[in-house]
């Protein structure tokens, strides 16, 4: 497509790059302030910050590469998820939203446990169906097999 031929960095991307640079400096300051304490790294909000930083850094490192166009757009799109979730941290100062955020955080541990078990069981069934029905078009590759389990 025309978008893939050449990419000129626009004004919004310049602001995002400046934001990313400031974000990195802020997080480095937080790490130094915590004296490299492991509790800082396993905090829920900080893990979202780091996942966001990784996604935005992938976006920045692939911004001019035509070959990595889709990875570039996928990383910038995925970064919207942790960015929006981090807004909850700032909105938690409001009492009613703060109580809701605390509830969501406590439920999140149970949801993550459930999703891990669910993913393991789903992968087991995917491997089974791929091995048994690899001649079928629905189960010809690992990715189509996994997607076929949900159709």
PDB file of C-alpha atoms in Angstrom:
ATOM      1  CA  UNK A   1       0.000   0.000   0.000  1.00  0.00           C
ATOM      2  CA  UNK A   2       0.974   3.669  -0.229  1.00  0.00           C
ATOM      3  CA  UNK A   3       1.551   3.884   3.531  1.00  0.00           C
ATOM      4  CA  UNK A   4       4.278   1.259   3.320  1.00  0.00           C
ATOM      5  CA  UNK A   5       6.282   3.008   0.566  1.00  0.00           C
ATOM      6  CA  UNK A   6       7.658   5.831   2.672  1.00  0.00           C
ATOM      7  CA  UNK A   7       6.986   7.146   6.106  1.00  0.00           C
ATOM      8  CA  UNK A   8       7.552  10.719   7.152  1.00  0.00           C
ATOM      9  CA  UNK A   9       7.340  11.318  10.892  1.00  0.00           C
ATOM     10  CA  UNK A  10       4.398  13.632  11.539  1.00  0.00           C
ATOM     11  CA  UNK A  11       3.794  16.121  14.334  1.00  0.00           C
ATOM     12  CA  UNK A  12       1.867  13.653  16.527  1.00  0.00           C
ATOM     13  CA  UNK A  13       4.656  11.107  16.310  1.00  0.00           C
ATOM     14  CA  UNK A  14       7.190  13.770  17.308  1.00  0.00           C
ATOM     15  CA  UNK A  15       5.104  14.504  20.423  1.00  0.00           C
ATOM     16  CA  UNK A  16       4.870  10.784  21.138  1.00  0.00           C
ATOM     17  CA  UNK A  17       8.654  10.432  20.817  1.00  0.00           C
ATOM     18  CA  UNK A  18       9.144  13.337  23.256  1.00  0.00           C
ATOM     19  CA  UNK A  19       6.629  11.709  25.617  1.00  0.00           C
ATOM     20  CA  UNK A  20       8.457   8.369  25.336  1.00  0.00           C
ATOM     21  CA  UNK A  21      11.796   9.997  26.134  1.00  0.00           C
ATOM     22  CA  UNK A  22      10.308  11.678  29.222  1.00  0.00           C
ATOM     23  CA  UNK A  23       8.578   8.436  30.186  1.00  0.00           C
ATOM     24  CA  UNK A  24      11.920   6.572  30.086  1.00  0.00           C
ATOM     25  CA  UNK A  25      13.588   9.251  32.213  1.00  0.00           C
ATOM     26  CA  UNK A  26      10.731   9.166  34.721  1.00  0.00           C
ATOM     27  CA  UNK A  27      10.862   5.369  35.032  1.00  0.00           C
ATOM     28  CA  UNK A  28      14.653   5.379  35.373  1.00  0.00           C
ATOM     29  CA  UNK A  29      14.263   7.931  38.173  1.00  0.00           C
ATOM     30  CA  UNK A  30      11.679   5.682  39.843  1.00  0.00           C
ATOM     31  CA  UNK A  31      14.024   2.686  39.636  1.00  0.00           C
ATOM     32  CA  UNK A  32      16.927   4.650  41.110  1.00  0.00           C
ATOM     33  CA  UNK A  33      14.673   6.119  43.822  1.00  0.00           C
ATOM     34  CA  UNK A  34      13.524   2.616  44.815  1.00  0.00           C
ATOM     35  CA  UNK A  35      17.206   1.594  45.066  1.00  0.00           C
ATOM     36  CA  UNK A  36      16.577  -1.249  42.579  1.00  0.00           C
ATOM     37  CA  UNK A  37      14.186  -2.954  44.992  1.00  0.00           C
ATOM     38  CA  UNK A  38      12.508  -6.023  43.462  1.00  0.00           C
ATOM     39  CA  UNK A  39       9.132  -4.903  44.884  1.00  0.00           C
ATOM     40  CA  UNK A  40       9.272  -1.943  42.528  1.00  0.00           C
ATOM     41  CA  UNK A  41       9.477  -4.248  39.506  1.00  0.00           C
ATOM     42  CA  UNK A  42       6.620  -6.559  40.503  1.00  0.00           C
ATOM     43  CA  UNK A  43       4.161  -3.791  41.346  1.00  0.00           C
ATOM     44  CA  UNK A  44       1.102  -4.012  39.074  1.00  0.00           C
ATOM     45  CA  UNK A  45       1.247  -0.393  37.945  1.00  0.00           C
ATOM     46  CA  UNK A  46       4.968  -0.559  37.227  1.00  0.00           C
ATOM     47  CA  UNK A  47       4.557  -3.756  35.193  1.00  0.00           C
ATOM     48  CA  UNK A  48       1.991  -1.933  33.066  1.00  0.00           C
ATOM     49  CA  UNK A  49       4.407   0.983  32.724  1.00  0.00           C
ATOM     50  CA  UNK A  50       7.203  -1.336  31.611  1.00  0.00           C
ATOM     51  CA  UNK A  51       5.009  -3.210  29.126  1.00  0.00           C
ATOM     52  CA  UNK A  52       3.958   0.141  27.718  1.00  0.00           C
ATOM     53  CA  UNK A  53       7.577   1.295  27.505  1.00  0.00           C
ATOM     54  CA  UNK A  54       8.565  -1.905  25.687  1.00  0.00           C
ATOM     55  CA  UNK A  55       5.725  -1.567  23.168  1.00  0.00           C
ATOM     56  CA  UNK A  56       6.420   2.115  22.521  1.00  0.00           C
ATOM     57  CA  UNK A  57      10.153   1.433  22.180  1.00  0.00           C
ATOM     58  CA  UNK A  58       9.408  -1.305  19.632  1.00  0.00           C
ATOM     59  CA  UNK A  59       7.244   1.217  17.791  1.00  0.00           C
ATOM     60  CA  UNK A  60      10.021   3.808  17.834  1.00  0.00           C
ATOM     61  CA  UNK A  61      12.695   1.352  16.710  1.00  0.00           C
ATOM     62  CA  UNK A  62      10.577   0.157  13.761  1.00  0.00           C
ATOM     63  CA  UNK A  63       9.079   3.492  12.729  1.00  0.00           C
ATOM     64  CA  UNK A  64      11.209   3.938   9.590  1.00  0.00           C
ATOM     65  CA  UNK A  65      11.407   0.272   8.552  1.00  0.00           C
ATOM     66  CA  UNK A  66       9.163  -0.700   5.667  1.00  0.00           C
ATOM     67  CA  UNK A  67       9.733  -4.406   6.362  1.00  0.00           C
ATOM     68  CA  UNK A  68       8.475  -4.073   9.941  1.00  0.00           C
ATOM     69  CA  UNK A  69       5.433  -1.942   9.098  1.00  0.00           C
ATOM     70  CA  UNK A  70       2.875  -4.302  10.669  1.00  0.00           C
ATOM     71  CA  UNK A  71       4.947  -4.882  13.807  1.00  0.00           C
ATOM     72  CA  UNK A  72       5.212  -1.113  14.113  1.00  0.00           C
ATOM     73  CA  UNK A  73       1.470  -0.591  13.930  1.00  0.00           C
ATOM     74  CA  UNK A  74       0.706  -3.572  16.138  1.00  0.00           C
ATOM     75  CA  UNK A  75       3.034  -2.322  18.879  1.00  0.00           C
ATOM     76  CA  UNK A  76       1.623   1.219  18.868  1.00  0.00           C
ATOM     77  CA  UNK A  77      -1.922  -0.181  18.907  1.00  0.00           C
ATOM     78  CA  UNK A  78      -1.208  -2.625  21.731  1.00  0.00           C
ATOM     79  CA  UNK A  79       0.416   0.131  23.785  1.00  0.00           C
ATOM     80  CA  UNK A  80      -3.018   1.754  24.111  1.00  0.00           C
ATOM     81  CA  UNK A  81      -4.137  -1.053  26.440  1.00  0.00           C
ATOM     82  CA  UNK A  82      -1.596  -0.535  29.251  1.00  0.00           C
ATOM     83  CA  UNK A  83      -1.739   3.239  28.684  1.00  0.00           C
ATOM     84  CA  UNK A  84      -5.467   3.289  29.328  1.00  0.00           C
ATOM     85  CA  UNK A  85      -5.148   0.956  32.316  1.00  0.00           C
ATOM     86  CA  UNK A  86      -2.505   3.206  33.875  1.00  0.00           C
ATOM     87  CA  UNK A  87      -5.090   5.998  33.816  1.00  0.00           C
ATOM     88  CA  UNK A  88      -6.931   4.006  36.491  1.00  0.00           C
ATOM     89  CA  UNK A  89      -4.004   4.620  38.838  1.00  0.00           C
ATOM     90  CA  UNK A  90      -4.512   8.363  38.543  1.00  0.00           C
ATOM     91  CA  UNK A  91      -8.290   8.151  38.695  1.00  0.00           C
ATOM     92  CA  UNK A  92      -8.119   6.069  41.874  1.00  0.00           C
ATOM     93  CA  UNK A  93      -7.804   9.308  43.884  1.00  0.00           C
ATOM     94  CA  UNK A  94     -11.561   9.673  43.437  1.00  0.00           C
ATOM     95  CA  UNK A  95     -13.045   7.597  46.272  1.00  0.00           C
ATOM     96  CA  UNK A  96     -15.665   5.637  44.300  1.00  0.00           C
ATOM     97  CA  UNK A  97     -13.275   4.844  41.445  1.00  0.00           C
ATOM     98  CA  UNK A  98     -10.472   4.047  43.916  1.00  0.00           C
ATOM     99  CA  UNK A  99     -12.607   1.395  45.617  1.00  0.00           C
ATOM    100  CA  UNK A 100     -13.460  -0.087  42.243  1.00  0.00           C
ATOM    101  CA  UNK A 101      -9.785  -0.153  41.203  1.00  0.00           C
ATOM    102  CA  UNK A 102      -8.832  -1.955  44.431  1.00  0.00           C
ATOM    103  CA  UNK A 103     -11.565  -4.528  43.762  1.00  0.00           C
ATOM    104  CA  UNK A 104     -10.383  -5.048  40.191  1.00  0.00           C
ATOM    105  CA  UNK A 105      -6.782  -5.500  41.356  1.00  0.00           C
ATOM    106  CA  UNK A 106      -7.777  -8.162  43.873  1.00  0.00           C
ATOM    107  CA  UNK A 107      -9.826 -10.017  41.250  1.00  0.00           C
ATOM    108  CA  UNK A 108      -7.024  -9.772  38.711  1.00  0.00           C
ATOM    109  CA  UNK A 109      -4.921 -12.407  40.499  1.00  0.00           C
ATOM    110  CA  UNK A 110      -7.791 -14.917  40.220  1.00  0.00           C
ATOM    111  CA  UNK A 111      -8.385 -14.030  36.569  1.00  0.00           C
ATOM    112  CA  UNK A 112      -4.690 -14.498  35.712  1.00  0.00           C
ATOM    113  CA  UNK A 113      -4.671 -17.908  37.444  1.00  0.00           C
ATOM    114  CA  UNK A 114      -7.795 -18.962  35.548  1.00  0.00           C
ATOM    115  CA  UNK A 115      -6.434 -17.732  32.207  1.00  0.00           C
ATOM    116  CA  UNK A 116      -3.163 -19.634  32.732  1.00  0.00           C
ATOM    117  CA  UNK A 117      -5.024 -22.905  33.333  1.00  0.00           C
ATOM    118  CA  UNK A 118      -7.354 -22.154  30.428  1.00  0.00           C
ATOM    119  CA  UNK A 119      -4.446 -21.448  28.082  1.00  0.00           C
ATOM    120  CA  UNK A 120      -2.633 -24.647  29.071  1.00  0.00           C
ATOM    121  CA  UNK A 121      -5.755 -26.774  28.537  1.00  0.00           C
ATOM    122  CA  UNK A 122      -6.511 -25.029  25.225  1.00  0.00           C
ATOM    123  CA  UNK A 123      -2.939 -25.598  24.029  1.00  0.00           C
ATOM    124  CA  UNK A 124      -3.273 -29.289  24.925  1.00  0.00           C
ATOM    125  CA  UNK A 125      -6.429 -29.623  22.848  1.00  0.00           C
ATOM    126  CA  UNK A 126      -4.825 -27.624  20.034  1.00  0.00           C
ATOM    127  CA  UNK A 127      -1.815 -29.944  19.914  1.00  0.00           C
ATOM    128  CA  UNK A 128      -4.126 -32.974  19.994  1.00  0.00           C
ATOM    129  CA  UNK A 129      -6.308 -31.713  17.127  1.00  0.00           C
ATOM    130  CA  UNK A 130      -3.274 -30.660  15.091  1.00  0.00           C
ATOM    131  CA  UNK A 131      -1.735 -34.128  15.505  1.00  0.00           C
ATOM    132  CA  UNK A 132      -4.975 -35.987  14.737  1.00  0.00           C
ATOM    133  CA  UNK A 133      -6.369 -33.859  11.909  1.00  0.00           C
ATOM    134  CA  UNK A 134      -3.305 -32.234  10.321  1.00  0.00           C
ATOM    135  CA  UNK A 135      -4.611 -33.133   6.850  1.00  0.00           C
ATOM    136  CA  UNK A 136      -7.673 -30.925   7.306  1.00  0.00           C
ATOM    137  CA  UNK A 137      -7.470 -27.277   6.279  1.00  0.00           C
ATOM    138  CA  UNK A 138      -8.789 -26.164   9.684  1.00  0.00           C
ATOM    139  CA  UNK A 139      -5.870 -27.845  11.457  1.00  0.00           C
ATOM    140  CA  UNK A 140      -3.066 -27.459   8.886  1.00  0.00           C
ATOM    141  CA  UNK A 141      -0.872 -25.178  11.033  1.00  0.00           C
ATOM    142  CA  UNK A 142      -0.544 -24.434  14.726  1.00  0.00           C
ATOM    143  CA  UNK A 143      -2.108 -20.976  14.363  1.00  0.00           C
ATOM    144  CA  UNK A 144      -5.136 -22.165  12.349  1.00  0.00           C
ATOM    145  CA  UNK A 145      -5.608 -25.046  14.787  1.00  0.00           C
ATOM    146  CA  UNK A 146      -5.633 -22.659  17.741  1.00  0.00           C
ATOM    147  CA  UNK A 147      -8.077 -20.334  15.972  1.00  0.00           C
ATOM    148  CA  UNK A 148     -10.276 -23.285  14.945  1.00  0.00           C
ATOM    149  CA  UNK A 149     -10.812 -24.139  18.597  1.00  0.00           C
ATOM    150  CA  UNK A 150     -12.715 -20.871  19.009  1.00  0.00           C
ATOM    151  CA  UNK A 151     -14.887 -21.036  15.905  1.00  0.00           C
TER     152      UNK A 151
END
